[in-house]
Each structure stands twice: as C-alpha cells, then as structure tokens.
Amino acid sequence: MAKKTGTRLTVLLSMVAASALASGATGAKRTQQRPPAPAKHPAKPLLGPAALALERLEIKFEKFTLPNGLTVIVYPDHSQKKVYVSTTYRVGSKDEPEGKSGFAHLFEHLMFQETSNRKGEFFTPLRDNGVFNMNGNTTTDRTRYFESVPTNELDLALWMESDRMQYLLGAVDQAALDSQRAVVKNEKRQNESAASAAQSAAYLAAMYPKGHPYAHGVIGSMTDLDNAKLADVREWFDSYYGAANAILLLAGDIDVATAREKVGHYFKDVRPGQRIQEIAEWIPTMTPGRRLRFYDKTANRRITRSWPVPHGHGREGVLLSTFAATLFGTPDSPLNRALVENDGPALSAFAMYSDSQVNGIFSVSVELKPGADLALVERKLDTVMADALRAGPDAGALKDYLANKDEILLSAFVDADVLGGMLEAGELEAGDPLLFKTARRWENDATTADIAATARNWLQRPYLTTETFPEARSQPPTAGSVDRKTMPAVPPTVATLEFPPIEQATLANGAKVVVVRRPKLPMVDVSIQFATGKYIDRPYAPDLASFTFGSIFDASARHPADRIAGRMRELSISPSASAGDRRSSIQFSTISPRLDEAMDFVSEVVREPAFPQKKIDEYMMQVGPSYDTYEDNPAGAQDTLFSLALWGTDHPNGKIDTRETVRAINRDKMVDFYNKEVGPANMTVYFVGDITLDHARTLVERNFAQWHLKARPAGTIDAPPARPTGVKVVLIDVPGAQQSNIMAGRLIEPWSMRRAMTEILSNGPIGGAFTSRINLNLREDKGWTYCMSTGLGNSIRSQRTFYVKGSVQTDATTPAIKEITKEIEAYITTRPMTDSELTIERDNLMNSFAPFLSSNGAYMTAITDADARGMPLDFVRTTPDVVRSITLQEARDLAKQDFRSDDFVWTIAGDLQRIEADIRALNLGPVEVQDVYGHRIR
C-alpha cells in the first residue's frame, strides 16, 4: 500500500498546478522578458473564460451524517457505470505516540486482512468480481482506502468497507501482525536506503521541535515496528476506526436516495467511536542559521531553503502556494531568469508549497551547474527572493498561471473520481467539501500586493538550508592489500608545546595588559578579568558577585536595555560576563579590523553599567518559579547536597541558596559591590590573536585610564578548611525512579602541578577512561549502567575532590555500591595500576596536549588559568616533561593517598521505598534522608 507525506487538497490539485506551469512553459515565448513589477500594483484583471465557467459550474453533491457519526459525501455522475468508493479515517502518523512510529501505516496493511466474517485478503472477492483501482495509503494526517467498482458491485464494496470498520479485530492475530510487519519492513527497505532514512530523520529533527506531530516519518522506525503488539492493534482500532472518525465518499453512478439507503443499511451495525482530539495548527519557529549537509547519489549539487508556514486550508497557505507557482517554470519567471537563463550558475530552480493539516512547508530549490560557486548562487537567490517579496508576482505571469490552472481544473471535472476526491479532501481539511472553490476565490481575488504581503510575512523569517552533494566516486576494496594480522607499531609519543611570546605591561592606574600575539588570522580574543569573586576579604551577600557580573550587559549609560542587543549584533560580538571564586571576567572575540570599535563598546558597558531595575525585577519574578522547580526535582539537588555533606553547612562551598538569600540581593548592593570591587587596581586585560602590545596598551589606556581610580578592591583569600557534617550517606527520595543516581567522594590535597598530573594519570584506569575498571565492571560485565566514572575537582587555593558519579538501574543500587568500593579498594591494594595502564594513560595525555593549543580561545584559557594559579603564564609548556617523569611507583603511592573509599561521603538519589533498607544495611556510616535544602527528614 502506498504512503505519502502530503495529503489533502494541495496534493489533489498538484497535477493541476504542474500542468498549468507546463502549459505556460511550452507556450509561445514572449517577444521580450518582463521587467520586475513596478511598486504600484495594477488592478486585478477580469476573469478568463475557464474561470467564468468554473464560477457558473454547479457541483451537485450531498453530505449527510449517519446516526453513528459517519460522514457521507455523495457526488452523482452517471457518465460512466462505475462508483468511486473512498473511506478516509482522520488518523495518520501525526497521531502516533512516542515509540509507536509507523503504526498508522502498519495498521493500514492490517485493514486488508481477514475479519470475523470474511476469510482471505480484502482484495480477493473484489478482484474476482471485476473491481479495479483498489488500494490504501497513509499520510501524516489521514488513512484512506479506496476502490473503483462497477455500479452493480457497489453493495459488495459497501459490505466489505463496513465489515472491516466493525469486525476486523475478530480475525487479526499474531500471525497476521507478524506477516504485515514483515511486509511493511520490506517496503521500508525497498523505498528507503540507509542514507535516505538518515537524511529524512535529520531533516525532520531540524524542521520540527520534539513533540510536534510531524517530527517523525510516516513509515516509522524498524525498532518501533518490531515493538508493535496485538494490544496496540486493538487500542488503535478502538481509538481511531469508529464511524464518527471516518468520511465515506461515493462518487459516480449513484443517486443520493440510493446512497442513503445502501449506506444506512450496511453501516448500521458499525460502532460510533469518537472524533479524535488533534492539534489544529502548529507552525514551528525556526532559529537562524540552521543548515544540513547531505551526500547522495545525485549528479549535481543542490541547495534547498525550507520555511515552516501555515497549512493550505487557510487563505495564507493558498496565497503562498500561488506565490511559489509564479516564481519558476518559464524562462522569464524570477528564479529561472536570475539563476538559469543567460548562462546562469544553475541547471534548474523551482519553488514549492507542500501542504499538511497542521502546517505547510514553502521551499525553494536550486540545482547547481558543475563547478558553480555556491556563495554566488546564494547571493543571487537572496536577491531574487528579496525582489519577489517586495514586488510580488508579475501581474501577467499571475494571470497566465491562474488561467492555465483553471483550464486544467475544469478539464479534471470530467472524472468523478478526481472531483469526488476534492470534495472529500475539503471535508477532511476544513469540514467544507467545496473548500477548493473557496481556495480558487482567494487566489482570484488576491492582488499581487496581497500575495507579496503574505509571502513577506512568512518568508522573511528564518529558514532551514539543506545542501546535497554528489557522493564521491569510490573504488572497490583490494583484498589482501593490508596486513590485518599484525597491528602497526606505534612510535613513542613525543609531545612538545610551542607557546608564542607573551608580552606584558602595567599601566599608570595599576591595570595590567597581557598579549599573546598570533597573527595567522585577523581574529582577537579579549578577556577583561578582575581579581574578585566569592573568596575576597570583605563580606557580601552570597552570589552578589555572580549577580552583578551577570547583569553587566543588561544595559549601560549609552546603550539602554532595548538597544544594547542591537548594538552587539551590529558589531557581530557576543560578550559574556561571569564571576568565579577569585576571578570575574568579561570576554568577547572579534575580527581585528573591528577590534577598536568592539573594545570601545565593551569598555563603555564595563565602565558605566546601568543595572536597570526593570531587569532586576524581571529576574526576581522568576526566583519563586525557579525554586519551585528545584524543590519539585529532588534528584537535581544531589550535587548540592554532596557539597553540603563534604564541606559543611557554614562553609562557602556547602551553603545552599534559598529564595530568601537570592531576594536579599538588590540594585544598591550590586552598585556597591561594583564600585568597591571592580577597578583598574585588580584588572588584567588579556589579548590573544592578531594584535601587538602597543595596540593593546593604547586600547586599555584610552578606555580605562581615568576610570575608578579611587576603588580599592579587597584582596582574594584562600578557602577555609572543610568542616564536614559527619553524615556519610545522604539519601534523596525520588519516588518511582527507574534508576539511582550515585555521587560519592572525598577531599584531597590542594592543586600543585606535579601532583595534579600524577592524579590524572592514576585516575584513568580506575574510572577516568571509558575502558576503566569501574565502568567495564558495571556497564560491560554487569549491564547495570550507561556510564560510571571517577573524576577530580579542579579548585584553586583549596582542597579538591576525588569523586565517583553515575546512574544504575534501581535494583542494582546496593550491588553497584559494593562493586565500586571493591574496585577502588583493589586499585590501592591488591590490583594496583599496571605499567601498561600507566603507558596508555601517559600516551593519551601527551597526545592531548598539542591539539589543546589550537585556537585563540585555548591560549586564552591557558594563560588565564596559569595566572589564577600563580604560575608562569606559559607553564603549560612544561607539562609534557613533568608527565614523562612520573613513575609507576609515584602514581601508585598517590592513588593510595587520594583514591580511598573508606571515608567517602555518599549521596544516592532514587526510589527510597525500594533501596533505602539495603543501603542502610551496608553500614557505610551515619545515614540521613534529606530534602533539597539539606534538612534532615529521617
């Protein structure tokens, strides 16, 4: 059975539109090309002969509803002794729940199987009695079953359709489901290659947000098809295949009275069911710059732009369809004239409007000539679309298109199947069988100005770009050309880090300037840092530093809140501001020709932040809902409760913010902090990229020489020693959780370079690498987790942490804890790090050094981190030598000191009804069940 992604009136009329375009393309050429339409739009022309005929045409049909809710449309046409019977159910792939993709189409196949009253396939008795043109198809929006029957076979067709509408489930068994599942999977294999399936999935994911009814394809995934159960079949049938959710069309040699009698008789025993609840409209919002790149078996490169737009049973969708049709098709149509004719860069260009019930898609596609410049094509496409959106369709081209379309539409009325299908589609889409006449009227009444205005409203929005490249030609493999018995020997890693010269200067006001010159590209990264934050020798409200720096770019004296973002866009910069423990920074990057202008703007904002009260009020309005969310998600508090137990309730690292502490921050406190703690005395400005020290000094002096000269910022301080709470196991209740989140660890010594490098090497084999002992045990051997790993904290001037973190299935919580402690204990006693493990970890670490220093941002990170640690700015250069010198015994000894689990603090978030008793029985130490603020529950 066929499947399609388009449904509806636009699909039924697509051959009409295509014929109209072809007619215009093959007719006599005009003596000259039309110029772009003038700004003043001409009046609508008079209707042509075909249009007048269509206006006068009386379509005699009748629509009625049976007591069980079945909608029936009858269109009598006695020109041929046949009746077109179509049953459409208002259900498609858009109605499939998550995990059931492809089920609407699979069920379509099942509808052709036996029923309680009929043996054999649906086709057999119809085909044996001379019925022809019978099939079914599924789209995103509906499922349709149809057959053209000789008039004398109408009773048979109605008996068959009503029988499967009511009695299908009596005969559908596992064998039937398995059989049709196999058929559908083979259909999928036949119609979808791995590449096309991947492309379709990527396109849908880029076009539609999660939860949108069109976010998955009609055919579905193999996994979901395999998971379909008989219970799903019954639920689908009961939910969607009742009479009230169906439309029956009879078009042809049938009168209304006979139709009423026959349909009323055969469908009288069919249950009503109910109309489905559905999303009427959902037009996705596209983010700018979304782009896909595909490789396919195609001759030439193609670029397509796609916009989500309104559906086609409203005026906007109809006018967008008209606009698309007038963009291409003739030599003097806009796309052809700009891109194809006169040796243009494209082989073809077209526009298309695709309609579905929830939304439509407007697309423009260009096939490039071999060797054509894609950037040139896109610029030309930008220009032609801008001109077309401004002026609208050429009046003459619009007139020709509508006239040709009307002629083809008029000729289509000869076939009762086609006209009946239009009536049925209008009923499905809008509850109006004559919707196609309404759509024609919208088109004919619209001026070029109307069409242009509608197009501008939707096509000046962001779109999805898809590039399709021809696959590279490849040669078959040469058997035996490579020795596959022996792996190549890997030479020893020789890591060296080259660091550009670092230049520094101190200005008269105390500000420091640091420059790392990398002139390869005209780019500069800038970081303005202040030695202030959480750990300073002056008391402030918790998080005041973060709040203050986070608000800097809300507005400034010269750039109010409603304009500052626009100025950033003009400069093509995205500055950020944040506060840390002892360093707070403002960072941005720009091209070097624009550096002066960007630096002046950022400096002005730093010198004169407005801290607008309105923005503060807006943030404070979100505090309550934000904490509501925090309180409703206890698992999200695990890291916070781990820090509380490890560091102590009165330690800065253990404090938990509340609504009250956040709401205690106000504009006066922010301004006070800014005035006291932000100034040239504790400022260092770092530049990395295409810039000299003289240029950098000039920029800083010009912008900050006279600023905040009286500010005397407080000095930074070390973190106080930890004061653990004494609780060794913190349990967090997450009722119904299918997994338990484990985070456990202990405090280790403060950072020093050699110690840190040794810890990194030692951490890999136990839990730092994917192939670590803990992860292989719990993931590969036991199958309890997706990932369980260990890590090291990176604090400066304070103790750090060694921790283990991951999730396990609920019933494996206690066994997983035992395995973790067993692996750690063995690592520091009976099964220490091996020489082979050390070599692997050393090589991996050495190999990571050179790629790390590959960008301006990486060098910026290296020098600012070094400065914060009080190390030489280029100290990272010496790390390879340090790593090479670390011995196996040194790594083992440090692991014994740091990687113990006997004094771990454990936090476990999960369904305590299932796991609490077993955890307590482990006797890991004092146990508390806590709420998200660390308050003891029990």
Coordinates of N, CA and C in Angstrom, one line a residue, residues 88-270:
T88 N -12.1 7.4 4.3 CA -11.0 8.1 4.9 C -11.1 8.2 6.4
Y89 N -10.1 7.8 7.1 CA -10.1 7.9 8.6 C -9.2 9.1 9.0
R90 N -9.7 9.9 9.9 CA -9.0 11.0 10.3 C -7.9 10.7 11.3
V91 N -6.9 9.9 10.8 CA -5.8 9.5 11.7 C -4.6 9.2 10.7
G92 N -3.4 9.6 11.1 CA -2.2 9.4 10.4 C -1.1 9.3 11.3
S93 N 0.1 9.4 10.7 CA 1.3 9.3 11.6 C 1.4 10.4 12.6
K94 N 0.8 11.5 12.4 CA 0.8 12.6 13.4 C 0.2 12.2 14.7
D95 N -0.7 11.2 14.7 CA -1.4 10.7 15.9 C -0.6 9.6 16.7
E96 N 0.5 9.2 16.2 CA 1.3 8.1 16.8 C 2.0 8.7 18.1
P97 N 1.8 8.0 19.2 CA 2.6 8.4 20.4 C 4.0 8.0 20.3
E98 N 4.9 8.5 21.1 CA 6.3 8.2 21.1 C 6.5 6.7 21.3
G99 N 7.4 6.1 20.4 CA 7.6 4.7 20.5 C 6.7 3.9 19.6
K100 N 5.8 4.5 18.9 CA 4.8 3.8 18.0 C 4.9 4.4 16.6
S101 N 6.1 4.9 16.2 CA 6.2 5.5 14.9 C 5.9 4.4 13.8
G102 N 5.2 4.7 12.7 CA 4.9 3.8 11.7 C 3.7 3.0 11.9
F103 N 3.0 3.2 13.1 CA 1.9 2.3 13.4 C 0.7 2.6 12.5
A104 N 0.4 3.8 12.2 CA -0.7 4.2 11.3 C -0.6 3.4 10.0
H105 N 0.6 3.4 9.4 CA 0.8 2.7 8.2 C 0.7 1.2 8.3
L106 N 1.3 0.7 9.4 CA 1.2 -0.7 9.7 C -0.3 -1.2 9.8
F107 N -1.1 -0.3 10.5 CA -2.5 -0.7 10.7 C -3.2 -0.7 9.3
E108 N -2.8 0.3 8.5 CA -3.4 0.3 7.1 C -3.3 -1.1 6.5
H109 N -2.1 -1.7 6.6 CA -1.9 -3.0 6.0 C -2.8 -4.0 6.6
L110 N -3.0 -3.9 8.0 CA -3.8 -4.9 8.6 C -5.3 -4.8 8.2
M111 N -5.7 -3.7 7.8 CA -7.1 -3.5 7.3 C -7.4 -4.3 6.1
F112 N -6.4 -4.8 5.4 CA -6.6 -5.6 4.2 C -6.6 -7.1 4.5
Q113 N -6.6 -7.4 5.8 CA -6.6 -8.8 6.2 C -8.0 -9.3 6.5
E114 N -8.1 -10.6 7.0 CA -9.4 -11.2 7.3 C -10.1 -10.4 8.4
T115 N -11.4 -10.6 8.4 CA -12.3 -10.1 9.5 C -13.0 -11.3 10.1
S116 N -13.8 -11.1 11.1 CA -14.6 -12.2 11.7 C -15.5 -12.8 10.7
N117 N -15.9 -12.1 9.7 CA -17.0 -12.6 8.7 C -16.4 -12.9 7.3
R118 N -15.1 -12.6 7.1 CA -14.6 -12.8 5.8 C -13.2 -13.5 5.9
K119 N -13.0 -14.5 5.1 CA -11.7 -15.2 5.1 C -10.9 -14.7 3.9
G120 N -9.6 -14.7 4.0 CA -8.8 -14.3 2.9 C -8.6 -12.8 2.9
E121 N -7.7 -12.3 2.0 CA -7.4 -10.9 1.9 C -8.6 -10.1 1.3
F122 N -8.6 -8.8 1.7 CA -9.7 -7.9 1.2 C -9.8 -7.9 -0.3
F123 N -8.6 -7.9 -1.0 CA -8.6 -7.7 -2.4 C -9.3 -8.9 -3.2
T124 N -9.3 -10.1 -2.6 CA -9.7 -11.2 -3.4 C -11.1 -11.2 -3.9
P125 N -12.1 -11.0 -3.1 CA -13.5 -11.0 -3.6 C -13.8 -9.8 -4.5
L126 N -13.1 -8.7 -4.3 CA -13.3 -7.5 -5.1 C -12.7 -7.8 -6.5
R127 N -11.5 -8.3 -6.5 CA -10.8 -8.5 -7.8 C -11.6 -9.6 -8.6
D128 N -12.0 -10.6 -7.9 CA -12.7 -11.7 -8.5 C -14.0 -11.3 -9.2
N129 N -14.6 -10.1 -8.7 CA -15.8 -9.6 -9.2 C -15.7 -8.4 -10.1
G130 N -14.5 -8.2 -10.6 CA -14.3 -7.1 -11.6 C -14.0 -5.8 -11.0
V131 N -13.7 -5.7 -9.7 CA -13.4 -4.3 -9.1 C -11.9 -4.0 -9.5
F132 N -11.6 -2.7 -9.8 CA -10.3 -2.3 -10.2 C -9.9 -1.1 -9.4
N133 N -8.7 -0.7 -9.5 CA -8.1 0.5 -8.9 C -8.5 0.5 -7.4
M134 N -8.0 -0.4 -6.7 CA -8.2 -0.5 -5.2 C -6.9 -0.5 -4.5
N135 N -6.8 0.2 -3.4 CA -5.6 0.3 -2.6 C -5.9 1.1 -1.4
G136 N -4.9 1.5 -0.7 CA -4.9 2.3 0.5 C -3.7 3.1 0.6
N137 N -3.7 4.2 1.4 CA -2.4 4.9 1.6 C -2.6 5.7 2.9
T138 N -1.4 5.9 3.5 CA -1.3 6.6 4.8 C -0.5 7.9 4.7
T139 N -0.9 8.9 5.2 CA -0.1 10.2 5.3 C 0.1 10.6 6.7
T140 N 0.7 11.7 6.9 CA 0.9 12.3 8.2 C -0.5 12.5 8.9
D141 N -1.5 12.8 8.0 CA -2.8 13.3 8.6 C -4.0 12.4 8.5
R142 N -4.0 11.4 7.6 CA -5.1 10.5 7.4 C -4.8 9.2 6.8
T143 N -5.7 8.2 6.9 CA -5.5 6.9 6.2 C -6.7 6.7 5.3
R144 N -6.5 6.4 4.0 CA -7.6 6.3 3.1 C -7.5 4.9 2.4
Y145 N -8.7 4.4 2.2 CA -8.9 3.1 1.5 C -9.9 3.4 0.3
F146 N -9.6 2.9 -0.9 CA -10.5 3.3 -2.0 C -10.5 2.1 -3.0
E147 N -11.6 2.1 -3.8 CA -11.8 1.2 -4.9 C -12.8 1.8 -5.9
S148 N -12.5 1.6 -7.1 CA -13.4 2.0 -8.2 C -14.2 0.7 -8.6
V149 N -15.5 0.7 -8.4 CA -16.3 -0.5 -8.6 C -17.3 -0.3 -9.7
P150 N -17.6 -1.4 -10.5 CA -18.7 -1.3 -11.4 C -20.0 -1.1 -10.6
T151 N -20.9 -0.4 -11.2 CA -22.1 0.0 -10.4 C -22.8 -1.2 -9.7
N152 N -22.8 -2.3 -10.5 CA -23.5 -3.5 -9.9 C -22.7 -4.2 -8.8
E153 N -21.5 -3.7 -8.5 CA -20.7 -4.3 -7.4 C -20.7 -3.4 -6.2
L154 N -21.5 -2.3 -6.2 CA -21.4 -1.3 -5.1 C -21.8 -2.0 -3.7
D155 N -22.8 -2.8 -3.8 CA -23.2 -3.5 -2.5 C -22.1 -4.3 -1.9
L156 N -21.3 -5.0 -2.8 CA -20.2 -5.8 -2.3 C -19.1 -4.8 -1.6
A157 N -18.9 -3.7 -2.3 CA -17.8 -2.8 -1.8 C -18.3 -2.2 -0.4
L158 N -19.6 -1.8 -0.3 CA -20.0 -1.2 1.0 C -20.0 -2.3 2.1
W159 N -20.4 -3.5 1.7 CA -20.4 -4.6 2.7 C -18.9 -4.8 3.2
M160 N -18.0 -4.8 2.3 CA -16.6 -5.0 2.6 C -16.1 -3.9 3.5
E161 N -16.3 -2.6 3.1 CA -15.8 -1.5 3.9 C -16.4 -1.4 5.3
S162 N -17.7 -1.6 5.4 CA -18.4 -1.6 6.7 C -18.0 -2.8 7.6
D163 N -17.7 -3.9 6.9 CA -17.3 -5.1 7.7 C -16.0 -4.9 8.3
R164 N -15.0 -4.4 7.6 CA -13.7 -4.2 8.2 C -13.7 -3.0 9.2
M165 N -14.6 -2.1 9.0 CA -14.7 -1.0 10.0 C -15.2 -1.5 11.4
Q166 N -16.0 -2.6 11.4 CA -16.5 -3.0 12.6 C -15.9 -4.4 13.1
Y167 N -15.6 -5.3 12.2 CA -15.3 -6.6 12.6 C -13.8 -7.1 12.3
L168 N -12.9 -6.1 12.1 CA -11.5 -6.5 11.8 C -10.9 -7.3 12.9
L169 N -11.1 -6.9 14.2 CA -10.3 -7.4 15.3 C -10.6 -8.9 15.5
G170 N -11.8 -9.3 15.1 CA -12.1 -10.7 15.3 C -11.2 -11.7 14.7
A171 N -10.4 -11.3 13.7 CA -9.6 -12.2 12.9 C -8.1 -11.8 13.0
V172 N -7.8 -10.7 13.4 CA -6.4 -10.3 13.5 C -5.7 -11.0 14.6
D173 N -4.7 -11.8 14.3 CA -3.9 -12.5 15.4 C -2.5 -12.2 15.2
Q174 N -1.6 -12.8 16.0 CA -0.2 -12.6 16.0 C 0.4 -12.9 14.6
A175 N -0.1 -13.9 14.0 CA 0.4 -14.3 12.7 C 0.2 -13.2 11.6
A176 N -1.0 -12.6 11.7 CA -1.4 -11.5 10.8 C -0.5 -10.3 11.0
L177 N -0.3 -10.0 12.3 CA 0.5 -8.9 12.7 C 2.0 -9.1 12.2
D178 N 2.5 -10.3 12.5 CA 3.9 -10.6 12.1 C 4.0 -10.5 10.6
S179 N 3.0 -11.0 9.8 CA 3.1 -11.1 8.4 C 3.1 -9.6 7.8
Q180 N 2.2 -8.8 8.3 CA 2.2 -7.4 7.7 C 3.3 -6.6 8.3
R181 N 3.8 -6.9 9.4 CA 5.0 -6.2 9.9 C 6.2 -6.5 9.0
A182 N 6.3 -7.7 8.5 CA 7.4 -8.1 7.6 C 7.2 -7.4 6.3
V183 N 5.9 -7.3 5.8 CA 5.7 -6.6 4.6 C 6.1 -5.1 4.6
V184 N 5.7 -4.5 5.7 CA 6.0 -3.1 5.9 C 7.5 -2.8 6.0
K185 N 8.2 -3.7 6.7 CA 9.6 -3.6 6.9 C 10.3 -3.7 5.5
N186 N 9.8 -4.7 4.7 CA 10.3 -4.8 3.3 C 10.0 -3.6 2.5
E187 N 8.9 -3.0 2.7 CA 8.5 -1.8 2.0 C 9.5 -0.7 2.4
K188 N 9.8 -0.6 3.7 CA 10.7 0.4 4.1 C 12.1 0.2 3.5
R189 N 12.5 -1.1 3.5 CA 13.8 -1.4 2.9 C 13.9 -1.0 1.5
Q190 N 12.8 -1.3 0.8 CA 12.7 -1.1 -0.7 C 12.7 0.4 -1.0
N191 N 12.0 1.2 -0.2 CA 11.9 2.6 -0.5 C 12.8 3.5 0.2
E192 N 13.5 3.0 1.2 CA 14.5 3.8 2.0 C 15.8 3.2 2.0
S193 N 16.8 3.9 1.6 CA 18.2 3.4 1.8 C 18.6 3.9 3.2
A194 N 19.7 3.4 3.7 CA 20.2 3.9 5.0 C 20.5 5.4 4.9
A195 N 21.0 5.9 3.8 CA 21.3 7.3 3.6 C 20.0 8.1 3.6
S196 N 19.0 7.7 2.8 CA 17.8 8.5 2.7 C 17.1 8.5 4.0
A197 N 17.1 7.4 4.8 CA 16.4 7.4 6.1 C 17.1 8.3 7.0
A198 N 18.5 8.3 7.0 CA 19.2 9.3 7.9 C 18.9 10.7 7.5
Q199 N 18.9 11.0 6.2 CA 18.6 12.3 5.7 C 17.2 12.8 6.2
S200 N 16.2 11.9 6.0 CA 14.9 12.2 6.4 C 14.8 12.5 7.9
A201 N 15.4 11.7 8.7 CA 15.4 11.9 10.1 C 16.0 13.2 10.5
A202 N 17.2 13.5 9.9 CA 17.9 14.7 10.2 C 17.0 15.9 9.8
Y203 N 16.4 15.8 8.6 CA 15.5 17.0 8.2 C 14.4 17.2 9.1
L204 N 13.7 16.1 9.5 CA 12.5 16.3 10.4 C 13.0 16.8 11.8
A205 N 14.1 16.3 12.3 CA 14.6 16.8 13.6 C 15.0 18.3 13.5
A206 N 15.5 18.7 12.3 CA 15.9 20.2 12.2 C 14.7 21.0 12.0
M207 N 13.7 20.5 11.3 CA 12.5 21.3 11.0 C 11.5 21.4 12.1
Y208 N 11.3 20.3 12.9 CA 10.2 20.2 13.9 C 10.8 20.0 15.3
P209 N 10.2 20.7 16.2 CA 10.6 20.5 17.6 C 10.1 19.2 18.2
K210 N 10.7 18.7 19.2 CA 10.2 17.5 19.9 C 8.8 17.7 20.3
G211 N 8.0 16.7 20.0 CA 6.6 16.7 20.4 C 5.7 17.2 19.2
H212 N 6.3 17.8 18.2 CA 5.4 18.2 17.1 C 4.9 16.9 16.3
P213 N 3.7 16.9 15.9 CA 3.2 15.7 15.3 C 3.9 15.2 14.0
Y214 N 4.6 16.1 13.4 CA 5.3 15.8 12.2 C 6.8 15.5 12.4
A215 N 7.2 15.3 13.7 CA 8.6 15.2 14.0 C 9.2 13.8 13.7
H216 N 8.4 12.9 13.1 CA 8.8 11.6 12.7 C 8.2 11.2 11.4
G217 N 8.7 10.3 10.7 CA 8.3 9.9 9.3 C 7.1 9.0 9.4
V218 N 6.4 8.9 8.3 CA 5.2 8.0 8.2 C 5.5 6.6 8.3
I219 N 6.6 6.1 7.6 CA 6.9 4.7 7.6 C 7.4 4.2 8.9
G220 N 8.0 5.1 9.8 CA 8.4 4.7 11.1 C 9.8 4.1 11.2
S221 N 10.2 3.7 12.4 CA 11.5 3.1 12.6 C 11.3 1.6 12.7
M222 N 12.4 0.9 12.3 CA 12.4 -0.6 12.5 C 12.2 -1.0 13.9
T223 N 12.8 -0.3 14.8 CA 12.6 -0.7 16.2 C 11.2 -0.6 16.7
D224 N 10.5 0.6 16.3 CA 9.1 0.7 16.7 C 8.2 -0.3 16.0
L225 N 8.5 -0.6 14.8 CA 7.7 -1.6 14.1 C 7.9 -3.0 14.8
D226 N 9.1 -3.3 15.2 CA 9.3 -4.6 15.9 C 8.6 -4.6 17.2
N227 N 8.4 -3.5 17.8 CA 7.8 -3.5 19.2 C 6.3 -3.4 19.2
A228 N 5.7 -3.3 18.0 CA 4.2 -3.3 17.9 C 3.6 -4.6 18.4
K229 N 2.6 -4.4 19.2 CA 2.0 -5.6 19.9 C 0.5 -5.7 19.5
L230 N -0.1 -6.9 19.7 CA -1.5 -7.0 19.4 C -2.4 -6.1 20.2
A231 N -1.9 -5.8 21.4 CA -2.7 -4.8 22.2 C -2.7 -3.5 21.6
D232 N -1.6 -3.1 20.9 CA -1.6 -1.8 20.2 C -2.6 -1.8 19.1
V233 N -2.7 -2.9 18.4 CA -3.7 -3.0 17.3 C -5.1 -2.8 17.8
R234 N -5.5 -3.4 18.9 CA -6.8 -3.2 19.4 C -7.0 -1.8 19.9
E235 N -6.0 -1.2 20.5 CA -6.2 0.2 21.0 C -6.3 1.2 19.9
W236 N -5.5 0.9 18.8 CA -5.6 1.8 17.6 C -7.0 1.7 17.0
F237 N -7.4 0.5 16.8 CA -8.7 0.3 16.1 C -9.9 0.9 17.0
D238 N -9.8 0.7 18.3 CA -10.9 1.2 19.1 C -10.8 2.8 19.2
S239 N -9.6 3.3 19.1 CA -9.5 4.8 19.3 C -9.8 5.5 18.0
Y240 N -9.5 5.0 16.8 CA -9.5 5.8 15.6 C -10.4 5.2 14.5
Y241 N -10.8 4.0 14.6 CA -11.5 3.4 13.4 C -13.0 3.2 13.7
G242 N -13.6 4.2 14.4 CA -15.0 4.2 14.6 C -15.7 5.0 13.4
A243 N -17.0 4.9 13.3 CA -17.7 5.6 12.2 C -17.6 7.1 12.3
A244 N -17.6 7.6 13.5 CA -17.6 9.1 13.7 C -16.3 9.7 13.3
N245 N -15.2 8.9 13.2 CA -13.9 9.4 12.8 C -13.6 9.2 11.3
A246 N -14.7 8.8 10.5 CA -14.4 8.5 9.1 C -15.3 9.3 8.2
I247 N -14.9 9.4 7.0 CA -15.6 10.0 5.9 C -15.7 9.0 4.8
L248 N -17.0 8.8 4.3 CA -17.2 7.9 3.2 C -17.6 8.7 2.0
L249 N -16.9 8.5 0.9 CA -17.2 9.2 -0.4 C -17.7 8.2 -1.4
L250 N -18.9 8.5 -2.0 CA -19.4 7.8 -3.2 C -19.5 8.7 -4.3
A251 N -18.7 8.5 -5.4 CA -18.7 9.5 -6.5 C -18.9 8.7 -7.8
G252 N -19.9 9.0 -8.6 CA -20.1 8.3 -9.8 C -21.5 7.9 -10.0
D253 N -21.8 6.7 -10.5 CA -23.1 6.3 -11.0 C -23.9 5.9 -9.8
I254 N -24.3 6.8 -9.0 CA -25.1 6.6 -7.8 C -26.0 7.9 -7.5
D255 N -27.2 7.7 -7.1 CA -28.0 8.8 -6.7 C -28.1 8.9 -5.2
V256 N -28.5 10.1 -4.7 CA -28.4 10.3 -3.3 C -29.4 9.4 -2.5
A257 N -30.6 9.2 -3.1 CA -31.5 8.4 -2.3 C -31.0 6.9 -2.2
T258 N -30.4 6.4 -3.3 CA -29.9 5.0 -3.2 C -28.7 5.0 -2.3
A259 N -27.9 6.0 -2.3 CA -26.7 6.0 -1.4 C -27.2 6.0 0.0
R260 N -28.2 6.8 0.4 CA -28.7 6.9 1.7 C -29.2 5.5 2.2
E261 N -29.9 4.9 1.3 CA -30.5 3.6 1.6 C -29.4 2.5 1.8
K262 N -28.4 2.4 0.9 CA -27.4 1.4 1.0 C -26.4 1.7 2.1
V263 N -26.0 2.9 2.2 CA -25.0 3.2 3.3 C -25.7 3.0 4.7
G264 N -26.9 3.5 4.8 CA -27.6 3.3 6.1 C -27.8 1.9 6.5
H265 N -28.0 1.0 5.4 CA -28.1 -0.4 5.7 C -26.8 -1.1 6.1
Y266 N -25.8 -0.9 5.3 CA -24.5 -1.6 5.5 C -23.7 -1.1 6.7
F267 N -23.9 0.1 7.1 CA -23.1 0.7 8.2 C -23.9 0.8 9.5
K268 N -25.1 0.2 9.5 CA -26.0 0.4 10.7 C -25.4 -0.3 11.9
D269 N -24.7 -1.4 11.7 CA -24.1 -2.1 12.9 C -22.7 -1.8 13.2
V270 N -22.2 -0.6 12.7 CA -20.9 -0.2 13.0 C -20.9 0.8 14.2

